[in-house]
XYZ file of C-alpha atoms in Angstrom:
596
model
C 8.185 99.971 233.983
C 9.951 97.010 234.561
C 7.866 93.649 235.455
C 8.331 90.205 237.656
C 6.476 87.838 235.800
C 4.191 90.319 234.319
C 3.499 92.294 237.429
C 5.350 95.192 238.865
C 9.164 94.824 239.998
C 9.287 94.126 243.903
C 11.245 96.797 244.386
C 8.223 99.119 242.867
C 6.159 97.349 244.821
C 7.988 97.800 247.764
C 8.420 101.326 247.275
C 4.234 101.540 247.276
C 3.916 99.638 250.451
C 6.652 101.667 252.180
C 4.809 104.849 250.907
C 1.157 103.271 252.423
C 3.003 102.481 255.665
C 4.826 106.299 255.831
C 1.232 107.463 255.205
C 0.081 105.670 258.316
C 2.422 105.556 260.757
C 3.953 108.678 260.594
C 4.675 108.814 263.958
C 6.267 105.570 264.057
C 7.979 105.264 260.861
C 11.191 103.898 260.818
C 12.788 103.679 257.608
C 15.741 101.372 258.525
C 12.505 98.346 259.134
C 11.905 96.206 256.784
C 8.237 96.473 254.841
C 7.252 93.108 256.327
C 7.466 94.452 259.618
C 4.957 96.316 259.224
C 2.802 94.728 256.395
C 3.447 91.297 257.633
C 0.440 89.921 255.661
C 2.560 90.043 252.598
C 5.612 88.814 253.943
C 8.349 86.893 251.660
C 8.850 82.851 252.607
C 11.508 82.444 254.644
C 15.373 81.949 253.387
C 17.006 78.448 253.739
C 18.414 78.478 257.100
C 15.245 79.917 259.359
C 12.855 77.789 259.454
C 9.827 78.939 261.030
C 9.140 75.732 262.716
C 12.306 74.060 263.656
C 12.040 75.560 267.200
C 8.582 73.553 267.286
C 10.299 69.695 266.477
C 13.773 70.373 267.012
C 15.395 69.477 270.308
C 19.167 69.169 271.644
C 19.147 65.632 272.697
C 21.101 63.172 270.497
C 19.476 60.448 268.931
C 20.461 56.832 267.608
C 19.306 54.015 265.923
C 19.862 50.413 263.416
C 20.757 52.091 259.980
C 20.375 49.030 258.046
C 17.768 46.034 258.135
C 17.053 44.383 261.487
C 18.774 40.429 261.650
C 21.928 38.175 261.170
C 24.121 40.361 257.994
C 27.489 40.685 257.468
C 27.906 44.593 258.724
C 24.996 46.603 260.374
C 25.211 50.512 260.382
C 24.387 52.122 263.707
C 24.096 55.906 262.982
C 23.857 58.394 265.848
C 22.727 62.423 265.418
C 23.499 64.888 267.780
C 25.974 66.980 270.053
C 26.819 63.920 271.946
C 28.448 62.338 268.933
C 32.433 63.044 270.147
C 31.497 62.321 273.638
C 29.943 59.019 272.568
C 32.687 57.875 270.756
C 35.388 58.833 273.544
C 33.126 56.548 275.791
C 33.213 53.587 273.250
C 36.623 54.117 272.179
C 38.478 55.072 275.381
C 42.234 56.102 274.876
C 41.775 55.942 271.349
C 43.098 58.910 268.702
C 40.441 60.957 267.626
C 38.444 60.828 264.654
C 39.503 62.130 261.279
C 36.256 63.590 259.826
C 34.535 62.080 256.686
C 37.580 59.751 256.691
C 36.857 55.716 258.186
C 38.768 54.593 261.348
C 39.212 51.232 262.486
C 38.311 50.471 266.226
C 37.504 48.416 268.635
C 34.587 48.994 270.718
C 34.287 48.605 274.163
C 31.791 48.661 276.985
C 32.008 52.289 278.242
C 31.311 51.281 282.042
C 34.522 49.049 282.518
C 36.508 50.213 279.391
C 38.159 46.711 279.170
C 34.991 44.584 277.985
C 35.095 44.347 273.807
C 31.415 44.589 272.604
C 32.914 44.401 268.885
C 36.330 44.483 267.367
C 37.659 46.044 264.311
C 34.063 47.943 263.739
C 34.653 50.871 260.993
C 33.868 54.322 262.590
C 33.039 57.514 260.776
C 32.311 60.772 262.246
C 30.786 63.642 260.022
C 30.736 67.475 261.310
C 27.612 69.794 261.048
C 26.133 71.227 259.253
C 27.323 69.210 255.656
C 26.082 65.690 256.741
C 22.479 64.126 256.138
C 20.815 65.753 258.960
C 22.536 68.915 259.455
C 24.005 67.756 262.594
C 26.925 65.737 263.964
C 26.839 62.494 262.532
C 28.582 59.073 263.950
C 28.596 55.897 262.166
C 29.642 52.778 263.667
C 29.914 49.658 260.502
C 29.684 46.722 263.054
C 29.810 43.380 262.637
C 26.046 42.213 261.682
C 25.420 39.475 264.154
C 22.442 40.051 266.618
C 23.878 40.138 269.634
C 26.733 42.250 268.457
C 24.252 44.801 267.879
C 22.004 44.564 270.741
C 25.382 45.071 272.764
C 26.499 48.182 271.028
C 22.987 49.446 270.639
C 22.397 49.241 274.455
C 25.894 50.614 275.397
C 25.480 53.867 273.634
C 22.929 56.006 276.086
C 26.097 54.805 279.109
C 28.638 55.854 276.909
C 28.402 59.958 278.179
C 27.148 58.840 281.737
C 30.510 59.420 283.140
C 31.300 62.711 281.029
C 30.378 66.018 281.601
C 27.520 65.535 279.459
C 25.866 63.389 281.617
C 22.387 65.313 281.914
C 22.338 64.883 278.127
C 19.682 63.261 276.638
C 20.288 60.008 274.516
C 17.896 57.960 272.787
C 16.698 56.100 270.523
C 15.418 57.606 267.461
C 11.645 58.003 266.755
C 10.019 56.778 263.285
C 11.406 58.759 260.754
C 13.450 61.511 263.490
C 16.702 61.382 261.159
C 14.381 62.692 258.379
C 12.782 65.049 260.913
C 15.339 66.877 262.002
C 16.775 66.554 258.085
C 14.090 68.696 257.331
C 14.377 71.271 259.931
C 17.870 72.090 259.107
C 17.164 72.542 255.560
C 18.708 69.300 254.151
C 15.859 68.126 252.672
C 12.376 69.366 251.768
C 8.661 67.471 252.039
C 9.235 66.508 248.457
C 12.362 64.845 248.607
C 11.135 63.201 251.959
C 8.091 61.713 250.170
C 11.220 60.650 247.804
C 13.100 59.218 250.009
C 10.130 56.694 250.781
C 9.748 56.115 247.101
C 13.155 54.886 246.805
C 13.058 52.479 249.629
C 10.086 50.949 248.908
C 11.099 50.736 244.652
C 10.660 47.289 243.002
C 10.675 47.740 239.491
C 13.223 49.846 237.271
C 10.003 52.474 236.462
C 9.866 52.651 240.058
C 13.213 53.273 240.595
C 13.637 55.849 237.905
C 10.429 57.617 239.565
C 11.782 57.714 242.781
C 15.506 59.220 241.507
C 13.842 62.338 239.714
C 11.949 63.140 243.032
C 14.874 63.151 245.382
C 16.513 66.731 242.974
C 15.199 69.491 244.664
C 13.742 70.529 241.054
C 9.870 70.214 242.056
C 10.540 72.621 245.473
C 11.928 75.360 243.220
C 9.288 74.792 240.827
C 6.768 75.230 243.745
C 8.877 77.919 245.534
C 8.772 79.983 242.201
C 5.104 79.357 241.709
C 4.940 80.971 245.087
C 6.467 83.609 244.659
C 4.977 84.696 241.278
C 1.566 84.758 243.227
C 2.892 86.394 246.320
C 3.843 89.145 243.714
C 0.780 88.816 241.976
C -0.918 89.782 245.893
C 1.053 92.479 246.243
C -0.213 94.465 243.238
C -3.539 93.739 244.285
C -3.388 94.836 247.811
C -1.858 97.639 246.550
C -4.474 98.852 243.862
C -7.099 98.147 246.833
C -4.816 100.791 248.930
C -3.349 103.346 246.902
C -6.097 103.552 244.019
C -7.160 107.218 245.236
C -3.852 108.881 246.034
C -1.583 107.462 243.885
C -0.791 107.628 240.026
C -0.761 103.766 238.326
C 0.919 103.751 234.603
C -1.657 101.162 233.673
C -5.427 101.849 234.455
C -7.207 99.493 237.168
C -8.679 97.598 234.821
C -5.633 97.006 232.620
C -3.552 95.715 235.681
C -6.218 92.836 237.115
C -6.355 91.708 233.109
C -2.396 91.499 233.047
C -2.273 89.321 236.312
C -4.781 87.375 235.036
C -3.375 86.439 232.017
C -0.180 85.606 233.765
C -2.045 83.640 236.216
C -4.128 81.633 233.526
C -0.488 80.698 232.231
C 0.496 79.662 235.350
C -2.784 77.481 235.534
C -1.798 76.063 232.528
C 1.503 74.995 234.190
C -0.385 73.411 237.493
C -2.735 71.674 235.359
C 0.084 69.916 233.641
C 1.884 68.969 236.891
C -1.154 67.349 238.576
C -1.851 65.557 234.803
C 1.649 64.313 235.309
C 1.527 63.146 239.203
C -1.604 60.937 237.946
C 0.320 59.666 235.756
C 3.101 59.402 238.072
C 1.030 57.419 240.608
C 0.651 54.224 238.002
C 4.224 53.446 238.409
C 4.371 54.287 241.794
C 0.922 52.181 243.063
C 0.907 50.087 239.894
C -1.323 49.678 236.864
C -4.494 47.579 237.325
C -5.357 45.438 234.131
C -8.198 43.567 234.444
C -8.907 40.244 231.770
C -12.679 40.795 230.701
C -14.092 38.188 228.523
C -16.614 35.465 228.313
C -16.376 32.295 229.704
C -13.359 29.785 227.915
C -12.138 32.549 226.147
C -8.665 32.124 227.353
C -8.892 34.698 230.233
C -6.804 32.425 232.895
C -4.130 30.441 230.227
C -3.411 34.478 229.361
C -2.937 35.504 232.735
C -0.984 32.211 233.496
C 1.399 32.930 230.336
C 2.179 36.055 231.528
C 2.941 35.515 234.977
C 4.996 32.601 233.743
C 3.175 30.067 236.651
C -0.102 28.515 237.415
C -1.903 31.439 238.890
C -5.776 30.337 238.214
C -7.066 27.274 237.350
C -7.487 26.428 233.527
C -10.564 24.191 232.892
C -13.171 22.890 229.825
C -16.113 23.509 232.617
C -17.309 27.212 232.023
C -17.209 29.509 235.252
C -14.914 27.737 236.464
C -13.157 31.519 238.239
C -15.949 32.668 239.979
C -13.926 35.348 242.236
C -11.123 37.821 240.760
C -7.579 36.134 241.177
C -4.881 38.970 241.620
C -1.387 38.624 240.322
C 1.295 40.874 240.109
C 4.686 40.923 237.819
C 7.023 43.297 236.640
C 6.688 43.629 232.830
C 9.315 45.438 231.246
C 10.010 47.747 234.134
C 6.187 48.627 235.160
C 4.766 47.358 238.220
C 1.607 45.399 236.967
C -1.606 44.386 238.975
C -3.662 41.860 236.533
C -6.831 40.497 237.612
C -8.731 37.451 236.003
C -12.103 37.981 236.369
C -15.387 35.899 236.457
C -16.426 35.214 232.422
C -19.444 37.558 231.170
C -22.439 35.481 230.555
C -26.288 35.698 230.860
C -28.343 33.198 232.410
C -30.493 31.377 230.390
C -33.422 28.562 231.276
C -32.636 24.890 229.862
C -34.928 24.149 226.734
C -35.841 27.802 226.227
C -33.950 27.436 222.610
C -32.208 30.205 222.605
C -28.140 29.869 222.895
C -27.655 26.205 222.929
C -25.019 25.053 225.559
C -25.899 27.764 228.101
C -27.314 27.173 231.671
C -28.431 28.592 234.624
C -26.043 30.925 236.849
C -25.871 30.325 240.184
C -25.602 33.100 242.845
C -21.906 32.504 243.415
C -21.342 32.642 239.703
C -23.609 35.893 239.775
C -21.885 37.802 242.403
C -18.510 36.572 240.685
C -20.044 38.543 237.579
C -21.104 41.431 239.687
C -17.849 41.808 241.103
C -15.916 41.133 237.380
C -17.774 44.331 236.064
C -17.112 46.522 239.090
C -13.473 45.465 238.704
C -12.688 46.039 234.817
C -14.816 49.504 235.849
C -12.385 50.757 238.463
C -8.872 49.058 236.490
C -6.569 51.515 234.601
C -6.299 48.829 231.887
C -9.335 46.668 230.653
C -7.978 44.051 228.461
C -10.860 42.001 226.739
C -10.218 38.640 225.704
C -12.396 37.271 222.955
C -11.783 33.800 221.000
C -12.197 32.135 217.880
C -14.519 28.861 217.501
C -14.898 27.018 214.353
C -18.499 26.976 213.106
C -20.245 25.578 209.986
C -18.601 28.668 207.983
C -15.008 28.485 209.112
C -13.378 30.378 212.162
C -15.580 33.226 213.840
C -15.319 35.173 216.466
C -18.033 36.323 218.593
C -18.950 39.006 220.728
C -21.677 38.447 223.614
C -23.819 41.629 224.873
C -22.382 41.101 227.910
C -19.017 41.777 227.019
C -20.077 44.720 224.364
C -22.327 46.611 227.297
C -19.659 46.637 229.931
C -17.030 47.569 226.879
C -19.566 50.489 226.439
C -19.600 51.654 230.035
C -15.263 51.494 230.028
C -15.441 53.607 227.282
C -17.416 56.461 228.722
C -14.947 55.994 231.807
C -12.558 56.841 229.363
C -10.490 54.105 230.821
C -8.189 52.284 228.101
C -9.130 49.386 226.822
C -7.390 46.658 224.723
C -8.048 43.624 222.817
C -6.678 39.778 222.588
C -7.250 37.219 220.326
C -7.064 33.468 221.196
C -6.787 30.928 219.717
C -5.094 32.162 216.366
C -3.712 28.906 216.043
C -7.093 27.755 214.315
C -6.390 30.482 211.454
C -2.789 29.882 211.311
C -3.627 26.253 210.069
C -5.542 27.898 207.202
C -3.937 27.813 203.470
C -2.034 30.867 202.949
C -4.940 32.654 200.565
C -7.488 32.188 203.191
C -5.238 32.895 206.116
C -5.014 36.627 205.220
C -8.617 36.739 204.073
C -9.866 35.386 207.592
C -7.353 37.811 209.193
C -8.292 40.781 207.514
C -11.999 39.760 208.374
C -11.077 39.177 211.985
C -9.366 42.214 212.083
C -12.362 44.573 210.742
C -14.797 42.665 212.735
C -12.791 44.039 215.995
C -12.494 46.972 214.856
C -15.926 47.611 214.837
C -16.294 47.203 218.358
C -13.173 48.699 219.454
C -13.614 52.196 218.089
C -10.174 51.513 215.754
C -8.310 49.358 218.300
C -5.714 46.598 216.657
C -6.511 43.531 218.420
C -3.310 40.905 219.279
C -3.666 37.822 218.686
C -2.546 35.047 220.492
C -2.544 31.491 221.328
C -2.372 30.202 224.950
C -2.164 26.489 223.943
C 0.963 27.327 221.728
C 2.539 29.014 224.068
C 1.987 26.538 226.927
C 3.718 23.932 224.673
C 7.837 23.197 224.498
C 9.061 24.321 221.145
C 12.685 25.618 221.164
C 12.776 26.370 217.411
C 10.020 28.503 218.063
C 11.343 32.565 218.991
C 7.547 33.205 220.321
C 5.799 30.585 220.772
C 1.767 31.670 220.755
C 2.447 35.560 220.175
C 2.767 36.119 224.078
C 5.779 38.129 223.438
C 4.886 40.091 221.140
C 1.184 40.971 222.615
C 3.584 41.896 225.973
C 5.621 44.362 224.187
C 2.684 45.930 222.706
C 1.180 46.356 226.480
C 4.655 48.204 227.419
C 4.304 50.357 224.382
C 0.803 51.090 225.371
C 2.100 51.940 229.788
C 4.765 53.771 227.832
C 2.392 56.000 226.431
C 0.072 56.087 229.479
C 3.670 56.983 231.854
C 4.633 59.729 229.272
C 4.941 63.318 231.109
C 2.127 65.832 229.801
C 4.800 69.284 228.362
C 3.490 72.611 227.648
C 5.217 74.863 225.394
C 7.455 78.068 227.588
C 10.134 78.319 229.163
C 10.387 75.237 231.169
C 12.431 72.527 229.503
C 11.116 69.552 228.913
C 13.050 67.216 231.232
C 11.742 69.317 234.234
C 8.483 67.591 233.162
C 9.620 64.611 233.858
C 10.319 65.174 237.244
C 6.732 66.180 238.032
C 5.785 62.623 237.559
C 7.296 61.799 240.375
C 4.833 64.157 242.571
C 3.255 62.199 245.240
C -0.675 62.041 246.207
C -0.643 64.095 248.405
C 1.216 66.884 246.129
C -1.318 66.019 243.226
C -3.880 66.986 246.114
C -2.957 69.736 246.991
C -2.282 70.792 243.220
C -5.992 70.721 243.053
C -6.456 72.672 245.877
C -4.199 75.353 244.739
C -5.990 74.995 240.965
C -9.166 75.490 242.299
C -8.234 78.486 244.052
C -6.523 79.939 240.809
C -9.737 79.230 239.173
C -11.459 81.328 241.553
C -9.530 84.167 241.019
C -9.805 83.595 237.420
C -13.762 83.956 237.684
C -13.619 86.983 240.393
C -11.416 88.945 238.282
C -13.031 87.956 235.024
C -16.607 89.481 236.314
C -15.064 92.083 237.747
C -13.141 93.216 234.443
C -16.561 92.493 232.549
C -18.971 94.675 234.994
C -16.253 97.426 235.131
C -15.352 97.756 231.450
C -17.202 101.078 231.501
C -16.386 102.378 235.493
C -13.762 102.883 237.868
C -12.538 100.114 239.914
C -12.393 102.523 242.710
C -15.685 101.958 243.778
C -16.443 99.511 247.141
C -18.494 96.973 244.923
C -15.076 96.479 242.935
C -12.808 96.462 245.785
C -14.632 94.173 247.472
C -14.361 91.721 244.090
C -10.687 92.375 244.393
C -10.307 91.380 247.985
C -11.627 88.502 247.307
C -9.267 87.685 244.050
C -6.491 88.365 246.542
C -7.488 85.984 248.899
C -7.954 83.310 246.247
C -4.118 83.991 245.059
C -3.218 83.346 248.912
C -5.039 80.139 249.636
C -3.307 79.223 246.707
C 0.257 79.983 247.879
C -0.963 78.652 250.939
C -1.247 74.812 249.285
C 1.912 75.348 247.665
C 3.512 76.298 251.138
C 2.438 72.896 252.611
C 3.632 70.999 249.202
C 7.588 72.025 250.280
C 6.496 72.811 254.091
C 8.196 76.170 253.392
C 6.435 79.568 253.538
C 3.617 80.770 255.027
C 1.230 78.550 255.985
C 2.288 78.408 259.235
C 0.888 75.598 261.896
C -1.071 73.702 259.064
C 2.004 72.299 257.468
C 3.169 71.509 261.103
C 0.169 68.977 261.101
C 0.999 67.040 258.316
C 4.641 66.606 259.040
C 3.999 63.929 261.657
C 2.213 61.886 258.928
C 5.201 62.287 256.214
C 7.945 61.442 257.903
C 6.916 58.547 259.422
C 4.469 57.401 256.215
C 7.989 58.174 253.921
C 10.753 57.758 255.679
């Protein structure tokens, strides 16, 4: 019998429901109706070109607004959406030949009241027919000159322009936040995932944020989600239809054979939705950023690191220890990735003057204490930890130690499983060594590091070399080289999460750029799978020995069925396609104008 993803062919499933339906309505059976018609809880999603909710947002009045960036520019782009567009144009171009379409025409504007007043000469017009333009409906373009009042001119001479035409009842008006993506959406130009896109691209700063931003605006990730759909609209049907035809009609595979082979298929399409929400987290850090936080004890270094980096004097660098008592932010683009450092307050305990124990420490203070408080809280809740630790010349050479302080809140990191990394300064002290005892008190360094790190290479570095001029120098103080070691390590942390089938690795990639509120409801919908997952599971293990005909079972399988529809149902408001109806209606509001 052939299969759909491991379950029975639609048309086989069709033909039960159609035999269910003839066996209930016999009166009423019409067999020119569709199956949906009559067993509308299984219905398909609805083809590109019907929207179920465009009669909801959509309207007929024509709409306009500043394209480009308010204030003085060379050229400002005035775009206007509606079936006023020709009308419009005739008002501000009176006498003039009509528009060639997709092709740019030179004209002068005028005020559409008096017909002889220029608002703007030699403006570039284009006019683009439905349904091919960027919101599915007639599109006009004016490319005016970019002066203020220029625009304010043309801007406010636009609703007069079809006053004196027939279309004078028409509506015109100014667009609402995000509209143009609005009424994109309705007419099937674009989907929630490329609007959510669309945002990403504007708001991209870095070249990782730009490449993000390009794989989400392919319609890749809707068909992805569409198909998921699908699979577990099928997976429904053969559900509902065991539930309904289990006592008068033949099945080649037993009851319990069937719920085992949609559960394997679903478990493989967990697999898959467990990999896409792995790769939206991911995703998110060079969308939002990765927080690094500089954990170390006082004088190790932690603010001449953060100040070679950012390439200015972001915190102040002083002898006196504690001298950053709250966390100073700074953010720079390193090799593409958005980055969020924070210096934090150094680790130290307070200890009593003349208690003999540390020499050179003192009491804490309470704004030094809450700076400490507020250090640890930070490195806990940072994507990155880096921990700074330095070398000091004792009465046996150069050493490098390790408070508690830094150790304990290494310790609690680690159990975050957050990632954590480790600098060095102050290697110039061992590069001054003789060459036999250099790689001795390296290799000792190294090991000693180690130890604490769980098998993490340290860097090493040295702020005071790098803050110094030396031209011969290709990296002064290591900073270079500890910086493309960090992009190695985001490189890793950015890398898209594959699973071996039949999806191809580059479609991977575009999951990453899956927005918060798709990785949301990817949990949703994996939750629900997992419910199903543990309602069929019992109910194959309790009836390994019965018949699933009973009502104990068929309430079980209800309740599977269900599960497989709240799923579909968080997929449906991913795309805003299918069936969930008024609830992706209420979060359209908040993604246009949050996006676009």
């Amino acid at each position: 019998m052939r299969r759909v993803f491991g379950f029975l062919s639609s048309s086989h499933f069709i033909f039960r429901t159609q035999h269910y339906v003839r066996s209930q309505f016999v009166s009423g059976w019409q067999p020119s109706r569709s199956f949906a018609d009559y067993y509308p809880k299984l219905s398909v999603p609805p083809r590109p070109g019907s929207h179920p909710f465009r009669a909801l947002g959509g309207d007929d009045s024509t709409i306009f607004a500043l394209s480009t960036a308010p204030g003085r520019a060379a050229i400002a782009v005035i775009r206007i959406s509606g079936p006023a567009c020709l009308k419009i144009y005739e008002g501000l171009c009176p006498d003039l030949p009509l528009l060639k379409p997709r092709y740019a025409s030179v004209r002068t504007i005028y005020e559409p009241q008096t017909g002889s007043q220029i608002l703007d000469s030699k403006s570039l017009v284009l006019y683009f027919p439905a349904p091919r333009t960027a919101t599915g409906e007639d599109v006009l373009e004016f490319h005016v000159h970019g002066g203020p009042a220029i625009v304010k001119a043309v801007l406010a001479a636009i609703p007069r322009a079809v006053q004196s035409s027939t279309l004078r009842s028409h509506v015109v008006r100014y667009a609402e936040p995000g509209e143009f993506t609005r009424r994109a959406f309705y007419n099937d130009r674009l989907d929630l995932t490329q609007v959510e896109a669309l945002g990403d691209t504007l708001s991209a700063e870095t070249e990782q944020q730009r490449r993000l931003a390009v794989r989400g605006t392919t319609s890749t990730l809707a068909e992805r989600y569409n198909s998921w759909q699908q699979k577990l609209l099928y997976a429904r049907g053969e559900l509902e239809a065991l539930i309904d035809f289990s006592e008068d009609q033949h099945f080649d595979e037993s009851p319990l054979e069937l719920v085992s082979s949609i559960s394997k298929q679903v478990q493989e399409l967990r697999y898959q939705v467990q990999a896409n929400i792995e790769n939206a987290s991911r995703g998110e850090l060079l969308r939002n950023g990765i927080s690094i936080a500089l954990l170390g004890a006082p004088n190790a270094g932690k603010s001449s690191l953060l100040n070679a980096i950012v390439g200015k004097e972001a915190a102040i660098v002083s002898k006196e220890e504690g001298t950053t008592r709250d966390v100073v932010e700074a953010n720079v683009d390193i090799g593409g990735f958005f980055c969020k450092f924070g210096d934090l307050a150094g680790l130290r305990k307070s200890t009593n003057h003349g208690s003999g124990v540390d020499r050179g420490t003192a009491q804490i203070g309470e704004v030094e204490q809450e700076g400490i408080r507020r250090a640890k809280e930070r490195a806990l809740n940072a994507d990155v930890v880096l921990v700074v630790l330095a070398l000091e010349i004792g009465g046996n050479g150069v050493r490098l130690q390790i408070s508690p302080e830094i150790t304990e809140t290494i310790a609690k990191c680690d159990r975050e499983r957050q990632k954590v990394l480790y600098v060095v300064n102050k290697s110039d002290l061992i590069s001054q060594l003789p060459r036999h005892d250099y790689s001795r008190v390296l290799n000792e360094l190294q090991n000693q590091v180690l130890d604490v790190s769980n098998g993490s290479s340290p860097s090493f570095v040295s702020c005071i070399v790098a803050k110094g001029i030396d031209d011969k120098a290709s990296d002064p103080g290591g900073i270079q080289a500890f910086l493309h070691s960090l992009v190695e390590t985001f490189k890793e942390m950015t890398t898209a999460v594959t699973i071996h089938g039949d999806v191809p690795s580059s479609a991977w990639e575009e999951s990453l750029g899956a927005s918060g509120r798709q990785r949301l409801l990817l949990q949703q919908c994996l939750h629900c799978l997992d419910d199903f997952l543990s309602a069929s599971n019992e109910d194959t293990k309790s009836n390994t020995h019965s018949d699933l005909t009973t009502r104990e079972s068929d309430l079980d399988i209800v309740l599977a069925a269900e599960s497989l529809r709240e799923a579909a149902t968080c997929l449906a408001k991913i795309t805003g396609r299918g069936e969930a109806g008024g609830d992706v209606e209420d979060v359209l509001g908040v993604v246009f104008e949050k996006y676009a």
